[in-house]
Amino acid sequence: MSAPRPDGRRYAERIRRNWHFYLFISPFFVLFTAFALYPIVFSFLLSFTEWDGFVPIKWVGLDNLRLAAHDEAFWNSLWNTLVICVLYIPPMLVAAFLLAALLNASWLKFRSLYRTVFFLPVITPMVAIALVFGLLYDTERGLLNATLAAIEEAVPWLGLRPLPWLTSETWSKPSIAILLIWRWAGYGMVLMLAGLQGIPRTYYESARIDGAGAWSRVWHITLPLMRPVFVFCAITSLIGTIYAFDEIFMLTYGGPGRSSTNFGLYLFNTSFDDFRFGYASCLAYGVAAVVFVASLFILRFRRSDWN
Amino acid sequence: MARRGTSGFRVYRYVNRVLGHAVLMLVALLFLLPFYWMLSSAFKEPGHIFAAPPQWIPSPWHPSNFRDVLDLANVDFIRSFVNSLFISVSHCGLVLFLCSLAGFAFAKYRDAPGRQSLFVFVLGTMMIPGSVLIIPIYVMMVKLGGIDTYWAMIVPGAANAFGIYWMREYIGENVHDDLLEAARIDGCSELGIYWHVVLPVIRPALAALGVFTFIFAWNNLMGSLILLHTKEMYTLPLVIYLLNGDSSIPYGIVMAASLLATAPLILAFLFFQRDFVEGMTSGALKA
């Protein structure tokens, strides 16, 4: 629609005629201003200050950035986040794709039952399920190690043995990655299933006529067309892991030591254990900015790739 | 590679299907295992949760864990359950009302000046993650006396940019303009149109956004940790966290509490799952 230059009277007239529009969006905007806009601005300003919530706010300029550069615990939390991502996202994507491909098979029975089962972890309270994982992972008496010990006894040459899942710095990150895979594979599966169903059957049929085998059809048709879904899942999982809280807070509390503290947990501890509101706001904004720029970059890359 | 219709291909296809079913079944069992373990542990005697070899079926059957959950000294489980339910339902209702009303306005009042820029502005704030909002909201709640109140848990997250985006898309596609015009000609007020014409049409989207919001509110641990400090106000995630931290409480009781906190969610999900899964897919893929 070509908007004519708003000469005052007609513009006012249009506003008056559409007063319902402003009425209907106003409840949303009142809350939005109070609980989203104002906090966004407030915490942006806070990130240039030093404040514990009680004493007068002290303006420190860019000092918080300088602090962050030398904050070993902060960089450690980013490193842990990265390691957890590497351990969790690729296997999760592969599992989600395989499950989606199986569920998409025409011969499958009980499709919706399987879909429900795989999706169930997405909706369960993390608090409750993390505790169950804690029981399963228990080093001395957990089900997982009991099973591994039994396997070791039965088939020693497999090399499986009980592991200190939550009690060692080496295994705390894989333990969390396994929990994350379990939790999110079903979500990825649902997205990929929708993606698979969006690929026209004729593509496969003409490929078959041209003599393409099953693998070649997957490689040359399915995977390229599914790329946007993979990219979307990977980005959301990455962001999700940066800010993941419940899983880690309940399962390991970031330990042993700091070995499984991700950025989300570090931010929470900086805010509400140490009450360093200014510094925490600076970290939150800094990481958000990096994530934002990185996502834009990836999405842009993806678009140019399409055309 | 065997050709179509030859017996070799039939065998190949048969093996494929059996393999596919086997894989799916195995994975499904793995996915269900934690739920089963929660269920069976909730019925175990204190010493039996870590029994060696592991006990798959509780023996003896120990249902009194569930009674003990209700008799705990330092938490009031029923009160917390009611708190969680009240907070989640109210939050959900508020989100559905705000987002559908504003989504309707954004989708259908195309002539209103400023419509596009306001909407782009709302979308833009979606890029800013919740992590930067937590400290300001906590500070605000301390100042406004919102600590240990229901509204502090219900109101702040209700202006949900994602929800408004979702509703606008759905209303734009599914509510036809001639329907609105017909209602106007019949003398229906604009609010009446929202109530009698728009809401019935967008029921599936409301169900999906509703379940999504309800689940999110029900599982909200961080908000409870920050905003709720007295026993009377605790929500279920907080109660389970506290029970787990208290080493004098047997795991069977913690598992019984977890089960009671999980069951309503699973029921809600099973009831609305079609809308929910479809809504989640369409919302996510468009975003």
XYZ file of C-alpha atoms in Angstrom:
594
model
C 0.000 0.000 0.000
C 1.396 3.365 -0.941
C 1.082 5.605 2.060
C 0.380 9.202 1.109
C 2.338 11.798 2.988
C 0.447 12.220 6.208
C -0.924 15.722 6.036
C -2.043 16.479 9.581
C -5.819 16.238 9.333
C -6.120 13.030 7.376
C -3.556 11.388 9.611
C -5.451 12.363 12.731
C -8.609 11.151 11.089
C -7.072 7.741 10.406
C -5.899 7.467 13.978
C -9.347 8.398 15.211
C -11.050 5.905 12.938
C -8.752 3.114 14.132
C -8.907 3.878 17.812
C -9.766 0.220 18.478
C -6.359 -0.754 17.252
C -4.695 1.346 19.921
C -7.146 0.176 22.549
C -6.486 -3.473 21.745
C -2.716 -3.257 21.786
C -2.586 -1.046 24.867
C -2.832 -3.757 27.577
C 0.022 -5.556 25.914
C 2.072 -2.399 25.582
C 1.525 -1.309 29.169
C 2.940 -4.590 30.468
C 5.518 -4.664 27.735
C 6.836 -1.252 28.686
C 6.968 -2.042 32.378
C 8.400 -5.547 32.248
C 10.394 -5.689 29.037
C 11.341 -2.238 27.762
C 12.165 -0.693 31.076
C 14.269 -3.702 32.200
C 16.119 -3.751 28.888
C 17.125 -0.119 29.284
C 17.751 -0.413 33.011
C 20.078 -3.367 32.704
C 21.894 -1.746 29.808
C 22.655 1.228 32.049
C 23.474 -1.104 34.946
C 26.166 -2.748 32.876
C 28.281 0.415 33.225
C 27.990 0.424 37.010
C 28.965 -1.370 40.146
C 25.965 -2.206 42.317
C 24.884 -4.867 44.804
C 21.271 -3.745 44.999
C 21.659 -1.787 48.242
C 24.482 0.747 48.303
C 24.256 3.726 45.919
C 24.961 2.840 42.315
C 28.506 3.644 41.245
C 29.226 4.528 37.624
C 32.342 2.702 36.430
C 32.152 3.154 32.673
C 33.729 0.296 30.769
C 35.481 -1.190 33.806
C 33.133 -4.176 33.795
C 34.351 -5.157 30.348
C 37.927 -4.984 31.593
C 36.970 -7.124 34.582
C 35.332 -9.672 32.298
C 38.438 -9.912 30.138
C 40.409 -11.106 33.183
C 37.630 -13.119 34.820
C 38.864 -16.669 34.605
C 35.605 -18.140 35.915
C 33.695 -16.349 33.160
C 35.903 -17.672 30.372
C 35.816 -21.073 32.004
C 32.016 -21.014 31.892
C 32.086 -20.136 28.192
C 34.550 -22.949 27.560
C 32.310 -25.400 29.428
C 29.336 -24.208 27.396
C 31.256 -24.810 24.200
C 32.343 -28.299 25.248
C 28.800 -29.226 26.263
C 27.544 -27.926 22.901
C 30.060 -30.011 20.986
C 29.152 -33.109 22.982
C 25.415 -32.518 22.775
C 24.391 -30.842 19.522
C 25.866 -33.124 16.799
C 24.591 -36.392 18.339
C 21.246 -34.742 19.063
C 20.881 -33.610 15.430
C 21.803 -37.045 14.110
C 19.395 -38.763 16.496
C 16.625 -36.301 15.685
C 17.130 -36.787 11.954
C 17.199 -40.585 12.157
C 14.096 -40.682 14.336
C 12.305 -38.277 12.013
C 13.303 -40.334 8.956
C 12.005 -43.511 10.606
C 8.781 -41.823 11.681
C 8.320 -40.533 8.156
C 8.401 -44.055 6.687
C 5.077 -44.941 5.106
C 5.010 -48.449 6.566
C 5.287 -47.344 10.183
C 2.544 -48.197 12.647
C 1.863 -46.324 15.905
C 3.490 -43.187 14.498
C 1.745 -40.764 16.835
C 2.517 -42.960 19.827
C 6.228 -42.854 19.038
C 6.063 -39.145 18.439
C 4.438 -38.621 21.821
C 7.049 -40.731 23.591
C 9.964 -38.902 21.975
C 8.420 -35.537 22.678
C 7.588 -36.236 26.321
C 11.002 -35.174 27.716
C 10.565 -31.704 26.209
C 7.602 -30.934 28.411
C 8.537 -32.577 31.714
C 9.695 -30.458 34.636
C 13.462 -30.398 34.469
C 13.673 -30.200 38.237
C 12.028 -33.586 38.619
C 13.763 -35.317 35.754
C 17.216 -34.039 36.662
C 16.809 -35.689 40.053
C 15.971 -38.993 38.387
C 19.066 -38.646 36.229
C 20.989 -37.982 39.432
C 19.818 -41.352 40.754
C 20.632 -43.101 37.477
C 24.097 -41.529 37.318
C 25.019 -42.301 40.923
C 28.609 -43.540 40.905
C 28.369 -46.168 43.614
C 24.849 -47.450 43.304
C 23.180 -45.971 40.217
C 21.367 -48.001 37.581
C 23.702 -46.869 34.817
C 26.855 -48.051 36.549
C 25.168 -51.243 37.718
C 24.357 -51.968 34.076
C 27.858 -51.073 32.933
C 29.343 -53.322 35.621
C 27.119 -56.194 34.517
C 28.177 -55.692 30.902
C 31.819 -55.572 31.930
C 31.417 -58.874 33.696
C 29.551 -60.554 30.837
C 31.576 -59.238 27.881
C 34.859 -57.855 29.224
C 36.364 -57.247 25.761
C 33.842 -54.459 25.070
C 35.808 -52.265 27.434
C 32.732 -50.803 29.160
C 33.088 -50.114 32.845
C 31.408 -48.048 35.572
C 32.267 -44.347 35.338
C 32.289 -41.511 37.863
C 29.507 -39.674 36.012
C 28.805 -36.782 38.320
C 31.760 -37.071 40.645
C 34.615 -36.350 38.261
C 35.534 -33.231 36.339
C 36.018 -35.297 33.190
C 32.585 -36.862 33.110
C 30.345 -34.096 34.428
C 30.071 -32.416 31.022
C 29.240 -35.612 29.095
C 26.651 -36.440 31.754
C 24.937 -33.129 31.158
C 25.233 -33.556 27.400
C 23.458 -36.921 27.637
C 20.654 -35.362 29.643
C 20.345 -32.580 27.054
C 20.258 -35.061 24.174
C 17.544 -37.024 25.938
C 15.592 -33.889 26.582
C 15.785 -32.157 23.192
C 16.084 -34.893 20.552
C 12.289 -35.133 20.404
C 11.937 -31.434 19.716
C 14.448 -31.615 16.882
C 12.645 -34.689 15.605
C 9.310 -32.887 15.394
C 10.867 -30.000 13.460
C 12.700 -32.357 11.115
C 9.608 -34.437 10.559
C 7.798 -31.299 9.426
C 10.762 -30.516 7.173
C 10.795 -34.017 5.666
C 7.087 -33.885 4.985
C 7.601 -30.627 3.143
C 9.850 -32.228 0.512
C 7.764 -33.002 -2.598
C 7.590 -36.717 -3.411
C 8.176 -35.980 -7.081
C 11.806 -35.076 -6.363
C 12.461 -38.606 -5.160
C 10.506 -40.176 -7.977
C 12.359 -38.360 -10.720
C 15.674 -39.137 -8.994
C 14.704 -42.784 -8.909
C 13.856 -42.714 -12.589
C 17.285 -41.238 -13.222
C 18.716 -44.248 -11.419
C 19.749 -42.678 -8.112
C 20.083 -45.218 -5.268
C 18.637 -44.773 -1.794
C 21.804 -43.287 -0.305
C 22.341 -40.972 -3.173
C 18.750 -39.726 -2.853
C 19.291 -38.974 0.837
C 22.610 -37.300 0.139
C 21.570 -35.207 -2.863
C 17.922 -34.434 -2.104
C 17.019 -34.866 1.567
C 20.057 -33.418 3.291
C 20.439 -30.286 1.134
C 16.743 -29.497 1.439
C 16.805 -30.135 5.183
C 19.698 -27.770 5.726
C 17.619 -24.836 6.965
C 16.031 -27.095 9.588
C 19.443 -28.330 10.717
C 20.722 -24.772 10.936
C 17.671 -23.664 12.890
C 17.983 -26.582 15.343
C 21.700 -26.001 15.770
C 21.322 -22.283 16.488
C 18.469 -22.708 18.954
C 20.325 -25.530 20.718
C 23.442 -23.417 20.932
C 21.565 -20.486 22.438
C 19.658 -22.882 24.692
C 22.898 -24.348 26.032
C 24.433 -20.943 26.706
C 21.464 -20.033 28.900
C 20.591 -23.527 30.192
C 19.935 -23.361 33.902
C 17.550 -25.908 35.420
C 19.380 -28.961 34.107
C 22.775 -27.966 35.417
C 21.582 -26.297 38.599
C 19.734 -29.460 39.615
C 22.073 -32.153 38.335
C 25.578 -30.958 39.214
C 25.208 -27.399 40.490
C 28.029 -26.649 38.068
C 30.443 -29.028 39.740
C 32.530 -30.849 40.635
C 34.631 -27.726 41.036
C 33.479 -25.505 38.189
C 33.708 -28.251 35.618
C 30.098 -28.096 34.431
C 29.220 -24.449 35.097
C 27.836 -23.022 31.854
C 27.252 -19.357 31.167
C 23.641 -19.405 32.404
C 24.597 -20.790 35.787
C 27.604 -18.483 36.105
C 25.367 -15.513 35.360
C 22.886 -16.640 38.001
C 25.629 -17.090 40.581
C 27.182 -13.717 39.769
C 23.766 -12.098 40.129
C 22.195 -13.816 43.088
C 25.052 -15.380 45.051
C 27.552 -12.544 44.693
C 24.971 -9.784 44.072
C 27.187 -8.131 41.477
C 24.288 -6.668 39.527
C 26.342 -4.251 37.437
C 28.930 -6.796 36.399
C 26.307 -9.486 35.728
C 24.334 -7.102 33.489
C 27.490 -6.356 31.560
C 28.137 -10.084 31.045
C 24.528 -10.711 30.032
C 24.595 -7.893 27.493
C 28.016 -8.780 26.155
C 27.137 -12.415 25.524
C 23.724 -11.492 24.108
C 25.393 -9.110 21.662
C 27.870 -11.743 20.495
C 25.118 -14.328 20.091
C 22.979 -11.854 18.176
C 25.726 -10.921 15.749
C 26.712 -14.562 15.268
C 23.123 -15.626 14.555
C 22.656 -12.809 12.042
C 25.868 -13.834 10.362
C 24.799 -17.481 10.118
C 21.328 -16.610 8.846
C 22.724 -14.247 6.256
C 25.212 -16.854 5.126
C 22.350 -19.300 4.818
C 20.245 -16.960 2.715
C 22.998 -16.124 0.238
C 23.634 -19.821 0.027
C 20.078 -20.401 -1.101
C 19.992 -17.950 -3.954
C 20.939 -53.567 -5.374
C 17.839 -55.720 -5.750
C 15.133 -54.560 -8.106
C 11.528 -53.866 -7.389
C 9.327 -56.951 -7.105
C 12.125 -59.514 -6.969
C 12.292 -61.677 -3.858
C 15.658 -60.147 -2.980
C 14.071 -56.756 -2.691
C 11.246 -58.114 -0.554
C 13.718 -59.633 1.896
C 15.701 -56.415 1.927
C 12.551 -54.415 2.592
C 11.439 -56.826 5.295
C 14.782 -56.657 7.094
C 14.671 -52.885 6.818
C 11.278 -52.667 8.474
C 12.132 -55.053 11.277
C 15.322 -53.097 11.888
C 13.415 -49.815 11.859
C 10.865 -51.047 14.352
C 13.596 -52.480 16.579
C 15.511 -49.199 16.635
C 12.411 -47.150 17.359
C 11.302 -49.465 20.118
C 14.712 -49.472 21.746
C 14.968 -45.695 21.635
C 11.414 -45.358 22.944
C 12.303 -47.578 25.904
C 15.400 -45.491 26.601
C 13.286 -42.344 26.486
C 10.753 -43.802 28.882
C 13.309 -45.229 31.286
C 13.731 -42.083 33.436
C 9.944 -41.787 33.739
C 9.669 -45.416 34.734
C 12.479 -45.020 37.224
C 10.725 -42.045 38.786
C 7.506 -44.016 39.006
C 9.045 -47.134 40.515
C 11.305 -45.208 42.893
C 8.301 -43.345 44.231
C 6.971 -46.668 45.494
C 10.192 -47.965 47.034
C 11.196 -48.228 50.659
C 13.981 -45.837 51.717
C 16.803 -48.382 51.398
C 15.664 -49.937 48.159
C 16.235 -47.126 45.675
C 19.916 -47.952 45.467
C 19.505 -51.701 45.979
C 22.046 -53.963 44.286
C 21.079 -55.452 41.939
C 18.723 -52.644 40.891
C 15.089 -53.215 41.740
C 12.910 -52.837 38.662
C 9.679 -53.542 40.482
C 9.366 -52.137 44.002
C 9.245 -54.873 46.587
C 7.751 -54.472 49.032
C 5.279 -51.991 47.580
C 5.609 -48.782 49.592
C 2.848 -46.327 48.692
C 3.133 -44.442 51.971
C 5.775 -42.198 50.319
C 2.833 -40.272 48.911
C 1.277 -39.799 52.337
C 4.643 -38.731 53.732
C 4.966 -36.046 51.056
C 1.848 -34.420 52.457
C 3.107 -34.620 56.056
C 6.507 -33.009 55.560
C 7.550 -30.578 58.288
C 9.284 -27.837 56.343
C 7.216 -27.670 53.171
C 3.491 -27.598 52.582
C 3.128 -29.725 49.471
C -0.570 -29.194 48.846
C -0.219 -25.449 49.271
C 2.677 -25.455 46.798
C 0.681 -27.484 44.338
C -2.155 -24.973 44.563
C 0.333 -22.098 44.210
C 1.806 -23.637 41.076
C -1.613 -24.295 39.624
C -2.897 -20.794 40.375
C 0.201 -19.088 39.022
C 0.347 -21.189 35.871
C -3.340 -20.909 35.046
C -3.494 -17.151 35.678
C -0.315 -16.500 33.746
C -1.603 -18.602 30.897
C -4.959 -16.817 30.816
C -3.283 -13.420 30.835
C -0.900 -14.342 28.013
C -3.707 -15.725 25.864
C -5.844 -12.646 26.382
C -3.087 -10.074 25.772
C -1.530 -11.834 22.815
C -4.733 -12.725 21.001
C -6.217 -9.246 21.427
C -3.076 -7.454 20.307
C -2.414 -10.082 17.624
C -5.911 -9.444 16.281
C -5.270 -5.702 16.209
C -1.937 -6.128 14.435
C -3.381 -8.548 11.902
C -6.617 -6.808 10.977
C -6.457 -3.027 11.505
C -4.289 -2.516 8.461
C -5.129 1.146 8.124
C -3.972 2.186 11.593
C -0.983 4.532 11.444
C 2.115 3.136 13.153
C 0.968 -0.470 12.929
C 4.009 -1.740 11.044
C 6.619 0.092 13.052
C 5.088 -0.906 16.394
C 5.075 -4.531 15.320
C 8.638 -4.480 14.062
C 9.583 -2.897 17.360
C 7.955 -5.736 19.321
C 9.705 -8.302 17.147
C 13.021 -6.531 17.620
C 12.851 -6.901 21.376
C 12.476 -10.651 20.882
C 16.184 -10.692 19.997
C 17.082 -9.653 23.518
C 17.291 -12.741 25.716
C 15.496 -13.107 29.039
C 18.827 -13.212 30.844
C 19.163 -9.413 30.738
C 15.685 -8.925 32.214
C 16.137 -10.934 35.390
C 18.080 -8.477 37.507
C 15.898 -5.438 36.655
C 12.730 -7.410 37.354
C 14.101 -8.614 40.682
C 15.077 -5.053 41.639
C 11.697 -3.788 40.534
C 9.893 -6.425 42.588
C 11.901 -5.557 45.666
C 10.969 -1.876 45.203
C 7.301 -2.526 44.432
C 6.816 -5.096 47.178
C 6.360 -7.905 44.689
C 8.578 -10.422 46.509
C 6.457 -13.297 47.796
C 3.388 -12.312 45.813
C 1.495 -14.155 43.132
C 1.389 -11.258 40.728
C 5.182 -11.076 40.590
C 5.129 -14.578 39.117
C 2.071 -14.016 36.910
C 2.386 -10.586 35.336
C 5.986 -9.811 34.204
C 6.380 -12.539 31.576
C 2.886 -12.028 30.180
C 3.839 -9.437 27.568
C 5.199 -12.149 25.365
C 6.522 -10.944 21.993
C 6.648 -14.465 20.606
C 3.006 -15.050 21.522
C 1.874 -11.873 19.807
C 3.821 -12.773 16.685
C 2.284 -16.222 16.660
C -1.273 -14.917 17.143
C -0.873 -12.272 14.455
C 0.310 -14.873 11.959
C -2.482 -17.270 12.792
C -5.226 -14.643 12.769
C -3.890 -13.162 9.532
C -4.143 -16.544 7.826
C -7.271 -18.002 9.344
C -9.672 -15.176 10.124
C -11.096 -13.875 6.855
C -11.874 -10.224 6.357
C -15.356 -10.841 4.953
C -16.237 -12.615 8.190
C -15.286 -9.481 10.133
C -17.149 -7.250 7.677
C -20.262 -9.389 7.932
C -20.160 -9.112 11.720
C -19.723 -5.329 11.480
C -22.691 -5.014 9.151
C -24.728 -7.026 11.638
C -23.913 -4.346 14.186
C -21.338 -6.240 16.204
C -18.948 -4.035 18.208
C -15.196 -4.411 17.666
C -14.741 -6.078 21.040
C -17.712 -8.290 20.205
C -15.987 -9.281 16.971
C -12.888 -10.251 18.922
C -14.934 -12.288 21.333
C -17.520 -13.915 19.068
C -15.737 -14.159 15.737
C -11.974 -14.225 16.260
C -11.625 -16.295 19.421
C -13.649 -19.303 18.201
C -11.668 -19.461 14.959
C -8.268 -19.337 16.616
C -9.021 -21.983 19.231
C -6.290 -24.399 18.018
C -3.647 -21.682 18.217
C -4.872 -20.661 21.662
C -4.645 -24.273 22.824
C -1.097 -24.559 21.526
C 0.123 -21.272 22.963
C -1.758 -22.060 26.169
C -0.126 -25.431 26.746
C 3.246 -23.997 25.842
C 2.813 -21.149 28.318
C 1.365 -23.363 31.021
C 4.276 -25.798 30.820
C 6.757 -22.975 30.924
C 5.113 -21.402 33.978
C 4.700 -24.721 35.773
C 8.415 -25.517 35.352
C 9.680 -22.057 36.231
C 12.415 -22.711 38.774
C 14.526 -19.593 38.401
C 11.637 -17.190 38.920
C 10.605 -19.037 42.069
C 14.161 -19.044 43.385
C 14.462 -15.305 42.952
C 10.997 -14.041 43.831
C 9.524 -16.460 46.383
C 11.123 -16.648 49.801
C 8.479 -17.897 52.236
C 7.121 -21.377 52.669
C 3.522 -20.372 51.969
C 4.461 -19.073 48.528
C 6.725 -21.893 47.320
C 5.942 -23.456 43.957
C 6.499 -27.102 43.060
C 9.903 -26.752 41.345
C 11.190 -24.914 44.387
C 9.761 -27.539 46.760
C 11.396 -30.358 44.841
C 14.691 -28.500 44.795
C 14.488 -27.983 48.557
C 13.461 -31.576 49.276
C 16.389 -32.812 47.251
C 18.769 -30.597 49.208
C 17.543 -31.980 52.538
C 19.524 -35.167 53.135
C 17.209 -36.305 55.936
C 14.404 -36.905 53.433
C 14.463 -40.319 51.704
C 14.670 -40.326 47.914
C 11.413 -42.246 47.687
C 9.565 -39.235 49.062
C 11.382 -36.843 46.726
C 10.459 -39.085 43.812
C 6.835 -39.217 44.939
C 6.792 -35.414 45.006
C 8.418 -35.283 41.570
C 5.834 -37.666 40.211
C 3.002 -35.547 41.587
C 4.569 -32.468 40.000
C 5.078 -34.168 36.632
C 1.763 -35.973 36.220
C -0.501 -32.934 35.607
C 1.838 -31.687 32.922
C 1.931 -34.997 31.101
C -1.853 -35.200 31.261
C -2.230 -31.666 29.890
C 0.220 -32.481 27.133
C -1.501 -35.731 26.153
C -4.824 -33.938 26.054
C -3.664 -31.085 23.815
C -0.701 -32.698 22.102
C -1.900 -32.430 18.525
C -2.400 -28.662 18.735
C 0.739 -28.275 20.741
C 3.135 -30.153 18.500
C 1.705 -28.600 15.363
C 1.722 -25.148 16.879
C 5.284 -25.515 18.030
C 6.400 -26.669 14.608
C 4.694 -23.923 12.643
C 5.725 -21.237 15.112
C 9.323 -22.365 15.104
C 9.735 -22.876 11.398
C 8.325 -19.508 10.520
C 10.338 -17.629 13.098
